[in-house]
């Protein structure tokens, strides 16, 4: 799941990125409002964690611009502004949730999980393909009830294909979902992850649910 952190405090953004990446999120970071909109125009994000007091453009301007683009991305505002009027203004501008600083990391993670489960994304706590099951909250993949030892990137790839079931995804589309823009990897990394995922599924007896459409990409039908 791809996430953008918009926060001008270097220590806080560094701590957030470390924690979120540890939870399996693919994260980018913008330090001001204009940089945030450049990211939003260039990439497709599932979630945005947005501060309100930002250089260049404040968080309210970012929210309004994002919604004017008809962008469906979920936005969690993370701000030291704790007045009811601030919360109302942010929610009216298009935010989906609001958390006041200082905050508990566990609560932030729980709110992000809750946003990611909202119906316009995918309400199902478990994605399934036959006897292959992905438990979204616990991040566990199972074949016939037995846990598969997948890496975060392997799990993310399988989740992406199951959520996009029937839709062919190109290597570039998959790469942009799995890797941050600052990554030194190339989209050829997708082939490596696909290979190791297929190997683990085959070893478990699950076969290969992923079809390769040569010249187009990958799909789970």
mmCIF file of N, CA and C in Angstrom, residues 87-200:
data_model
loop_
_atom_site.group_PDB
_atom_site.id
_atom_site.type_symbol
_atom_site.label_atom_id
_atom_site.label_comp_id
_atom_site.label_asym_id
_atom_site.label_seq_id
_atom_site.Cartn_x
_atom_site.Cartn_y
_atom_site.Cartn_z
ATOM 1 N N UNK A 87 -10.633 21.014 13.252
ATOM 2 C CA UNK A 87 -11.048 19.677 12.823
ATOM 3 C C UNK A 87 -12.195 19.770 11.828
ATOM 4 N N UNK A 88 -13.162 20.614 12.137
ATOM 5 C CA UNK A 88 -14.307 20.774 11.246
ATOM 6 C C UNK A 88 -13.851 21.299 9.882
ATOM 7 N N UNK A 89 -12.962 22.290 9.894
ATOM 8 C CA UNK A 89 -12.474 22.864 8.634
ATOM 9 C C UNK A 89 -11.733 21.824 7.802
ATOM 10 N N UNK A 90 -10.908 21.000 8.454
ATOM 11 C CA UNK A 90 -10.153 19.972 7.730
ATOM 12 C C UNK A 90 -11.086 18.917 7.136
ATOM 13 N N UNK A 91 -12.044 18.465 7.934
ATOM 14 C CA UNK A 91 -12.987 17.457 7.446
ATOM 15 C C UNK A 91 -13.858 18.020 6.324
ATOM 16 N N UNK A 92 -14.262 19.285 6.456
ATOM 17 C CA UNK A 92 -15.061 19.913 5.399
ATOM 18 C C UNK A 92 -14.238 20.130 4.130
ATOM 19 N N UNK A 93 -12.916 20.220 4.274
ATOM 20 C CA UNK A 93 -12.046 20.416 3.107
ATOM 21 C C UNK A 93 -11.714 19.101 2.402
ATOM 22 N N UNK A 94 -12.106 17.982 3.020
ATOM 23 C CA UNK A 94 -11.892 16.701 2.349
ATOM 24 C C UNK A 94 -11.096 15.678 3.114
ATOM 25 N N UNK A 95 -10.677 15.983 4.359
ATOM 26 C CA UNK A 95 -9.956 14.985 5.164
ATOM 27 C C UNK A 95 -10.911 13.868 5.573
ATOM 28 N N UNK A 96 -10.376 12.670 5.739
ATOM 29 C CA UNK A 96 -11.182 11.523 6.172
ATOM 30 C C UNK A 96 -11.043 11.233 7.655
ATOM 31 N N UNK A 97 -9.964 11.719 8.272
ATOM 32 C CA UNK A 97 -9.751 11.524 9.701
ATOM 33 C C UNK A 97 -8.807 12.608 10.194
ATOM 34 N N UNK A 98 -8.767 12.787 11.519
ATOM 35 C CA UNK A 98 -7.979 13.873 12.116
ATOM 36 C C UNK A 98 -7.396 13.366 13.428
ATOM 37 N N UNK A 99 -6.084 13.473 13.576
ATOM 38 C CA UNK A 99 -5.400 13.039 14.793
ATOM 39 C C UNK A 99 -4.525 14.182 15.286
ATOM 40 N N UNK A 100 -4.646 14.498 16.578
ATOM 41 C CA UNK A 100 -3.933 15.642 17.150
ATOM 42 C C UNK A 100 -2.563 15.219 17.672
ATOM 43 N N UNK A 101 -1.562 16.058 17.407
ATOM 44 C CA UNK A 101 -0.223 15.870 17.980
ATOM 45 C C UNK A 101 -0.216 16.432 19.397
ATOM 46 N N UNK A 102 0.551 15.850 20.328
ATOM 47 C CA UNK A 102 1.283 14.573 20.204
ATOM 48 C C UNK A 102 0.322 13.401 20.155
ATOM 49 N N UNK A 103 0.767 12.328 19.547
ATOM 50 C CA UNK A 103 -0.110 11.187 19.314
ATOM 51 C C UNK A 103 0.621 9.898 19.668
ATOM 52 N N UNK A 104 -0.146 8.840 19.849
ATOM 53 C CA UNK A 104 0.430 7.513 20.078
ATOM 54 C C UNK A 104 0.569 6.823 18.730
ATOM 55 N N UNK A 105 1.735 6.254 18.459
ATOM 56 C CA UNK A 105 1.972 5.589 17.184
ATOM 57 C C UNK A 105 0.954 4.480 16.936
ATOM 58 N N UNK A 106 0.628 3.723 17.972
ATOM 59 C CA UNK A 106 -0.327 2.623 17.807
ATOM 60 C C UNK A 106 -1.684 3.139 17.326
ATOM 61 N N UNK A 107 -2.088 4.314 17.828
ATOM 62 C CA UNK A 107 -3.370 4.868 17.385
ATOM 63 C C UNK A 107 -3.286 5.310 15.932
ATOM 64 N N UNK A 108 -2.189 5.936 15.549
ATOM 65 C CA UNK A 108 -2.019 6.337 14.152
ATOM 66 C C UNK A 108 -2.114 5.123 13.233
ATOM 67 N N UNK A 109 -1.403 4.049 13.583
ATOM 68 C CA UNK A 109 -1.412 2.842 12.755
ATOM 69 C C UNK A 109 -2.815 2.239 12.682
ATOM 70 N N UNK A 110 -3.525 2.252 13.815
ATOM 71 C CA UNK A 110 -4.884 1.709 13.831
ATOM 72 C C UNK A 110 -5.812 2.534 12.931
ATOM 73 N N UNK A 111 -5.657 3.849 12.959
ATOM 74 C CA UNK A 111 -6.504 4.704 12.123
ATOM 75 C C UNK A 111 -6.199 4.505 10.642
ATOM 76 N N UNK A 112 -4.925 4.320 10.310
ATOM 77 C CA UNK A 112 -4.565 4.055 8.921
ATOM 78 C C UNK A 112 -5.137 2.714 8.455
ATOM 79 N N UNK A 113 -5.084 1.712 9.324
ATOM 80 C CA UNK A 113 -5.678 0.416 8.972
ATOM 81 C C UNK A 113 -7.182 0.561 8.751
ATOM 82 N N UNK A 114 -7.823 1.363 9.603
ATOM 83 C CA UNK A 114 -9.267 1.567 9.471
ATOM 84 C C UNK A 114 -9.600 2.274 8.153
ATOM 85 N N UNK A 115 -8.812 3.280 7.796
ATOM 86 C CA UNK A 115 -9.049 3.970 6.531
ATOM 87 C C UNK A 115 -8.862 3.030 5.348
ATOM 88 N N UNK A 116 -7.832 2.197 5.414
ATOM 89 C CA UNK A 116 -7.540 1.300 4.292
ATOM 90 C C UNK A 116 -8.619 0.249 4.104
ATOM 91 N N UNK A 117 -9.454 0.031 5.144
ATOM 92 C CA UNK A 117 -10.515 -0.965 5.039
ATOM 93 C C UNK A 117 -11.855 -0.358 4.628
ATOM 94 N N UNK A 118 -11.911 0.944 4.410
ATOM 95 C CA UNK A 118 -13.184 1.574 4.053
ATOM 96 C C UNK A 118 -13.663 1.088 2.674
ATOM 97 N N UNK A 119 -14.978 1.088 2.466
ATOM 98 C CA UNK A 119 -15.547 0.443 1.283
ATOM 99 C C UNK A 119 -15.017 0.887 -0.063
ATOM 100 N N UNK A 120 -14.673 2.161 -0.230
ATOM 101 C CA UNK A 120 -14.216 2.565 -1.548
ATOM 102 C C UNK A 120 -12.850 1.999 -1.864
ATOM 103 N N UNK A 121 -12.167 1.468 -0.881
ATOM 104 C CA UNK A 121 -10.894 0.791 -1.153
ATOM 105 C C UNK A 121 -11.184 -0.690 -1.321
ATOM 106 N N UNK A 122 -11.485 -1.361 -0.228
ATOM 107 C CA UNK A 122 -11.895 -2.761 -0.259
ATOM 108 C C UNK A 122 -12.240 -3.142 1.163
ATOM 109 N N UNK A 123 -13.511 -3.446 1.448
ATOM 110 C CA UNK A 123 -13.932 -3.679 2.818
ATOM 111 C C UNK A 123 -13.538 -5.037 3.367
ATOM 112 N N UNK A 124 -13.059 -5.927 2.525
ATOM 113 C CA UNK A 124 -12.840 -7.296 2.970
ATOM 114 C C UNK A 124 -11.596 -7.418 3.852
ATOM 115 N N UNK A 125 -11.722 -8.022 5.040
ATOM 116 C CA UNK A 125 -10.557 -8.244 5.893
ATOM 117 C C UNK A 125 -9.693 -9.385 5.394
ATOM 118 N N UNK A 126 -10.255 -10.223 4.507
ATOM 119 C CA UNK A 126 -9.514 -11.356 3.943
ATOM 120 C C UNK A 126 -9.752 -11.375 2.436
ATOM 121 N N UNK A 127 -8.661 -11.473 1.670
ATOM 122 C CA UNK A 127 -8.758 -11.658 0.227
ATOM 123 C C UNK A 127 -8.486 -13.128 -0.060
ATOM 124 N N UNK A 128 -9.243 -13.723 -0.973
ATOM 125 C CA UNK A 128 -9.113 -15.154 -1.210
ATOM 126 C C UNK A 128 -9.082 -15.479 -2.688
ATOM 127 N N UNK A 129 -8.323 -16.531 -3.000
ATOM 128 C CA UNK A 129 -8.311 -17.122 -4.327
ATOM 129 C C UNK A 129 -8.263 -18.626 -4.107
ATOM 130 N N UNK A 130 -9.427 -19.260 -4.154
ATOM 131 C CA UNK A 130 -9.491 -20.674 -3.784
ATOM 132 C C UNK A 130 -9.119 -20.840 -2.325
ATOM 133 N N UNK A 131 -8.141 -21.685 -2.066
ATOM 134 C CA UNK A 131 -7.701 -21.927 -0.689
ATOM 135 C C UNK A 131 -6.510 -21.057 -0.286
ATOM 136 N N UNK A 132 -6.195 -20.089 -1.125
ATOM 137 C CA UNK A 132 -5.167 -19.102 -0.805
ATOM 138 C C UNK A 132 -5.849 -17.894 -0.179
ATOM 139 N N UNK A 133 -5.474 -17.548 1.053
ATOM 140 C CA UNK A 133 -6.110 -16.453 1.787
ATOM 141 C C UNK A 133 -5.064 -15.443 2.254
ATOM 142 N N UNK A 134 -5.396 -14.148 2.105
ATOM 143 C CA UNK A 134 -4.567 -13.069 2.630
ATOM 144 C C UNK A 134 -5.337 -12.365 3.733
ATOM 145 N N UNK A 135 -4.803 -12.403 4.946
ATOM 146 C CA UNK A 135 -5.416 -11.704 6.078
ATOM 147 C C UNK A 135 -4.812 -10.301 6.123
ATOM 148 N N UNK A 136 -5.613 -9.305 5.763
ATOM 149 C CA UNK A 136 -5.091 -7.968 5.510
ATOM 150 C C UNK A 136 -4.572 -7.287 6.772
ATOM 151 N N UNK A 137 -5.284 -7.385 7.872
ATOM 152 C CA UNK A 137 -4.881 -6.685 9.096
ATOM 153 C C UNK A 137 -3.629 -7.314 9.697
ATOM 154 N N UNK A 138 -3.591 -8.649 9.788
ATOM 155 C CA UNK A 138 -2.441 -9.324 10.394
ATOM 156 C C UNK A 138 -1.286 -9.501 9.417
ATOM 157 N N UNK A 139 -1.538 -9.235 8.115
ATOM 158 C CA UNK A 139 -0.526 -9.357 7.057
ATOM 159 C C UNK A 139 0.022 -10.782 6.980
ATOM 160 N N UNK A 140 -0.866 -11.746 7.034
ATOM 161 C CA UNK A 140 -0.490 -13.154 6.944
ATOM 162 C C UNK A 140 -1.154 -13.764 5.718
ATOM 163 N N UNK A 141 -0.378 -14.500 4.921
ATOM 164 C CA UNK A 141 -0.913 -15.261 3.786
ATOM 165 C C UNK A 141 -0.967 -16.731 4.186
ATOM 166 N N UNK A 142 -2.059 -17.398 3.814
ATOM 167 C CA UNK A 142 -2.212 -18.812 4.171
ATOM 168 C C UNK A 142 -2.651 -19.621 2.944
ATOM 169 N N UNK A 143 -2.124 -20.836 2.866
ATOM 170 C CA UNK A 143 -2.576 -21.816 1.885
ATOM 171 C C UNK A 143 -3.109 -23.020 2.646
ATOM 172 N N UNK A 144 -4.389 -23.303 2.457
ATOM 173 C CA UNK A 144 -5.065 -24.387 3.165
ATOM 174 C C UNK A 144 -4.855 -24.263 4.686
ATOM 175 N N UNK A 145 -4.882 -23.029 5.165
ATOM 176 C CA UNK A 145 -4.773 -22.768 6.596
ATOM 177 C C UNK A 145 -3.373 -22.635 7.131
ATOM 178 N N UNK A 146 -2.374 -23.019 6.346
ATOM 179 C CA UNK A 146 -0.984 -22.937 6.800
ATOM 180 C C UNK A 146 -0.362 -21.615 6.362
ATOM 181 N N UNK A 147 0.318 -20.956 7.306
ATOM 182 C CA UNK A 147 0.925 -19.661 7.008
ATOM 183 C C UNK A 147 2.083 -19.802 6.022
ATOM 184 N N UNK A 148 2.141 -18.879 5.074
ATOM 185 C CA UNK A 148 3.241 -18.810 4.125
ATOM 186 C C UNK A 148 4.231 -17.738 4.591
ATOM 187 N N UNK A 149 5.500 -18.016 4.490
ATOM 188 C CA UNK A 149 6.528 -17.077 4.940
ATOM 189 C C UNK A 149 6.878 -16.110 3.813
ATOM 190 N N UNK A 150 5.998 -15.133 3.595
ATOM 191 C CA UNK A 150 6.214 -14.150 2.543
ATOM 192 C C UNK A 150 6.916 -12.914 3.094
ATOM 193 N N UNK A 151 7.746 -12.307 2.269
ATOM 194 C CA UNK A 151 8.344 -11.023 2.628
ATOM 195 C C UNK A 151 7.269 -9.933 2.472
ATOM 196 N N UNK A 152 7.477 -8.746 3.067
ATOM 197 C CA UNK A 152 6.499 -7.663 2.887
ATOM 198 C C UNK A 152 6.228 -7.337 1.419
ATOM 199 N N UNK A 153 7.265 -7.349 0.572
ATOM 200 C CA UNK A 153 7.068 -7.038 -0.842
ATOM 201 C C UNK A 153 6.296 -8.154 -1.544
ATOM 202 N N UNK A 154 6.549 -9.406 -1.207
ATOM 203 C CA UNK A 154 5.800 -10.520 -1.798
ATOM 204 C C UNK A 154 4.326 -10.447 -1.399
ATOM 205 N N UNK A 155 4.082 -10.154 -0.125
ATOM 206 C CA UNK A 155 2.699 -10.014 0.345
ATOM 207 C C UNK A 155 2.015 -8.858 -0.384
ATOM 208 N N UNK A 156 2.720 -7.718 -0.491
ATOM 209 C CA UNK A 156 2.143 -6.535 -1.132
ATOM 210 C C UNK A 156 1.818 -6.809 -2.603
ATOM 211 N N UNK A 157 2.686 -7.552 -3.279
ATOM 212 C CA UNK A 157 2.440 -7.886 -4.677
ATOM 213 C C UNK A 157 1.208 -8.770 -4.824
ATOM 214 N N UNK A 158 1.114 -9.784 -3.982
ATOM 215 C CA UNK A 158 -0.039 -10.679 -4.035
ATOM 216 C C UNK A 158 -1.328 -9.931 -3.683
ATOM 217 N N UNK A 159 -1.255 -9.061 -2.680
ATOM 218 C CA UNK A 159 -2.429 -8.262 -2.307
ATOM 219 C C UNK A 159 -2.870 -7.365 -3.456
ATOM 220 N N UNK A 160 -1.915 -6.715 -4.107
ATOM 221 C CA UNK A 160 -2.230 -5.818 -5.212
ATOM 222 C C UNK A 160 -2.932 -6.566 -6.346
ATOM 223 N N UNK A 161 -2.422 -7.749 -6.688
ATOM 224 C CA UNK A 161 -3.009 -8.522 -7.776
ATOM 225 C C UNK A 161 -4.408 -9.029 -7.416
ATOM 226 N N UNK A 162 -4.600 -9.420 -6.159
ATOM 227 C CA UNK A 162 -5.921 -9.887 -5.739
ATOM 228 C C UNK A 162 -6.929 -8.748 -5.679
ATOM 229 N N UNK A 163 -6.494 -7.567 -5.238
ATOM 230 C CA UNK A 163 -7.401 -6.415 -5.207
ATOM 231 C C UNK A 163 -7.758 -5.964 -6.631
ATOM 232 N N UNK A 164 -6.860 -6.231 -7.573
ATOM 233 C CA UNK A 164 -7.077 -5.818 -8.969
ATOM 234 C C UNK A 164 -7.495 -7.011 -9.819
ATOM 235 N N UNK A 165 -8.119 -7.982 -9.215
ATOM 236 C CA UNK A 165 -8.443 -9.248 -9.880
ATOM 237 C C UNK A 165 -9.151 -9.023 -11.218
ATOM 238 N N UNK A 166 -8.621 -9.688 -12.261
ATOM 239 C CA UNK A 166 -9.172 -9.556 -13.601
ATOM 240 C C UNK A 166 -8.573 -8.423 -14.402
ATOM 241 N N UNK A 167 -7.781 -7.571 -13.751
ATOM 242 C CA UNK A 167 -7.157 -6.424 -14.421
ATOM 243 C C UNK A 167 -5.674 -6.693 -14.602
ATOM 244 N N UNK A 168 -5.183 -6.543 -15.824
ATOM 245 C CA UNK A 168 -3.758 -6.748 -16.093
ATOM 246 C C UNK A 168 -2.984 -5.527 -15.628
ATOM 247 N N UNK A 169 -1.968 -5.756 -14.797
ATOM 248 C CA UNK A 169 -1.117 -4.673 -14.288
ATOM 249 C C UNK A 169 0.267 -4.791 -14.914
ATOM 250 N N UNK A 170 0.740 -3.696 -15.469
ATOM 251 C CA UNK A 170 2.071 -3.702 -16.072
ATOM 252 C C UNK A 170 3.150 -3.716 -14.990
ATOM 253 N N UNK A 171 4.355 -4.047 -15.403
ATOM 254 C CA UNK A 171 5.474 -4.050 -14.460
ATOM 255 C C UNK A 171 5.670 -2.664 -13.854
ATOM 256 N N UNK A 172 5.499 -1.623 -14.664
ATOM 257 C CA UNK A 172 5.656 -0.253 -14.168
ATOM 258 C C UNK A 172 4.584 0.093 -13.144
ATOM 259 N N UNK A 173 3.346 -0.284 -13.407
ATOM 260 C CA UNK A 173 2.257 -0.020 -12.460
ATOM 261 C C UNK A 173 2.508 -0.711 -11.128
ATOM 262 N N UNK A 174 2.978 -1.938 -11.179
ATOM 263 C CA UNK A 174 3.262 -2.681 -9.949
ATOM 264 C C UNK A 174 4.422 -2.037 -9.200
ATOM 265 N N UNK A 175 5.464 -1.658 -9.930
ATOM 266 C CA UNK A 175 6.637 -1.042 -9.301
ATOM 267 C C UNK A 175 6.253 0.231 -8.565
ATOM 268 N N UNK A 176 5.398 1.048 -9.159
ATOM 269 C CA UNK A 176 5.015 2.321 -8.536
ATOM 270 C C UNK A 176 4.195 2.120 -7.277
ATOM 271 N N UNK A 177 3.536 0.965 -7.163
ATOM 272 C CA UNK A 177 2.788 0.652 -5.946
ATOM 273 C C UNK A 177 3.691 0.084 -4.857
ATOM 274 N N UNK A 178 4.746 -0.617 -5.259
ATOM 275 C CA UNK A 178 5.570 -1.338 -4.293
ATOM 276 C C UNK A 178 6.791 -0.559 -3.816
ATOM 277 N N UNK A 179 7.216 0.444 -4.591
ATOM 278 C CA UNK A 179 8.455 1.148 -4.259
ATOM 279 C C UNK A 179 8.232 2.659 -4.195
ATOM 280 N N UNK A 180 8.954 3.308 -3.291
ATOM 281 C CA UNK A 180 8.916 4.768 -3.182
ATOM 282 C C UNK A 180 9.650 5.390 -4.357
ATOM 283 N N UNK A 181 9.339 6.649 -4.645
ATOM 284 C CA UNK A 181 9.947 7.322 -5.795
ATOM 285 C C UNK A 181 11.452 7.488 -5.640
ATOM 286 N N UNK A 182 11.936 7.534 -4.385
ATOM 287 C CA UNK A 182 13.371 7.714 -4.149
ATOM 288 C C UNK A 182 14.142 6.397 -4.185
ATOM 289 N N UNK A 183 13.466 5.298 -4.458
ATOM 290 C CA UNK A 183 14.116 3.990 -4.471
ATOM 291 C C UNK A 183 15.172 3.914 -5.565
ATOM 292 N N UNK A 184 16.269 3.226 -5.269
ATOM 293 C CA UNK A 184 17.328 3.007 -6.254
ATOM 294 C C UNK A 184 17.053 1.792 -7.129
ATOM 295 N N UNK A 185 15.990 1.063 -6.820
ATOM 296 C CA UNK A 185 15.658 -0.124 -7.595
ATOM 297 C C UNK A 185 15.031 0.268 -8.934
ATOM 298 N N UNK A 186 15.047 -0.661 -9.883
ATOM 299 C CA UNK A 186 14.364 -0.465 -11.154
ATOM 300 C C UNK A 186 13.133 -1.358 -11.188
ATOM 301 N N UNK A 187 12.299 -1.176 -12.205
ATOM 302 C CA UNK A 187 11.091 -1.989 -12.259
ATOM 303 C C UNK A 187 11.376 -3.462 -12.536
ATOM 304 N N UNK A 188 12.619 -3.785 -12.848
ATOM 305 C CA UNK A 188 12.992 -5.193 -13.008
ATOM 306 C C UNK A 188 12.915 -5.941 -11.677
ATOM 307 N N UNK A 189 12.922 -5.186 -10.570
ATOM 308 C CA UNK A 189 12.780 -5.811 -9.253
ATOM 309 C C UNK A 189 11.450 -6.543 -9.146
ATOM 310 N N UNK A 190 10.443 -6.093 -9.895
ATOM 311 C CA UNK A 190 9.134 -6.757 -9.868
ATOM 312 C C UNK A 190 9.254 -8.198 -10.327
ATOM 313 N N UNK A 191 10.083 -8.436 -11.341
ATOM 314 C CA UNK A 191 10.268 -9.795 -11.845
ATOM 315 C C UNK A 191 10.899 -10.694 -10.783
ATOM 316 N N UNK A 192 11.821 -10.143 -10.015
ATOM 317 C CA UNK A 192 12.476 -10.914 -8.956
ATOM 318 C C UNK A 192 11.464 -11.284 -7.873
ATOM 319 N N UNK A 193 10.667 -10.297 -7.449
ATOM 320 C CA UNK A 193 9.658 -10.559 -6.416
ATOM 321 C C UNK A 193 8.630 -11.575 -6.928
ATOM 322 N N UNK A 194 8.231 -11.420 -8.182
ATOM 323 C CA UNK A 194 7.278 -12.361 -8.768
ATOM 324 C C UNK A 194 7.850 -13.774 -8.770
ATOM 325 N N UNK A 195 9.110 -13.887 -9.107
ATOM 326 C CA UNK A 195 9.746 -15.208 -9.157
ATOM 327 C C UNK A 195 9.790 -15.865 -7.786
ATOM 328 N N UNK A 196 10.191 -15.122 -6.757
ATOM 329 C CA UNK A 196 10.276 -15.709 -5.415
ATOM 330 C C UNK A 196 8.890 -16.010 -4.854
ATOM 331 N N UNK A 197 7.895 -15.156 -5.177
ATOM 332 C CA UNK A 197 6.523 -15.414 -4.742
ATOM 333 C C UNK A 197 6.006 -16.702 -5.369
ATOM 334 N N UNK A 198 6.200 -16.849 -6.668
ATOM 335 C CA UNK A 198 5.738 -18.048 -7.354
ATOM 336 C C UNK A 198 6.424 -19.297 -6.795
ATOM 337 N N UNK A 199 7.702 -19.170 -6.493
ATOM 338 C CA UNK A 199 8.449 -20.306 -5.946
ATOM 339 C C UNK A 199 7.869 -20.740 -4.600
ATOM 340 N N UNK A 200 7.554 -19.773 -3.738
ATOM 341 C CA UNK A 200 7.006 -20.099 -2.416
ATOM 342 C C UNK A 200 5.604 -20.694 -2.528
#
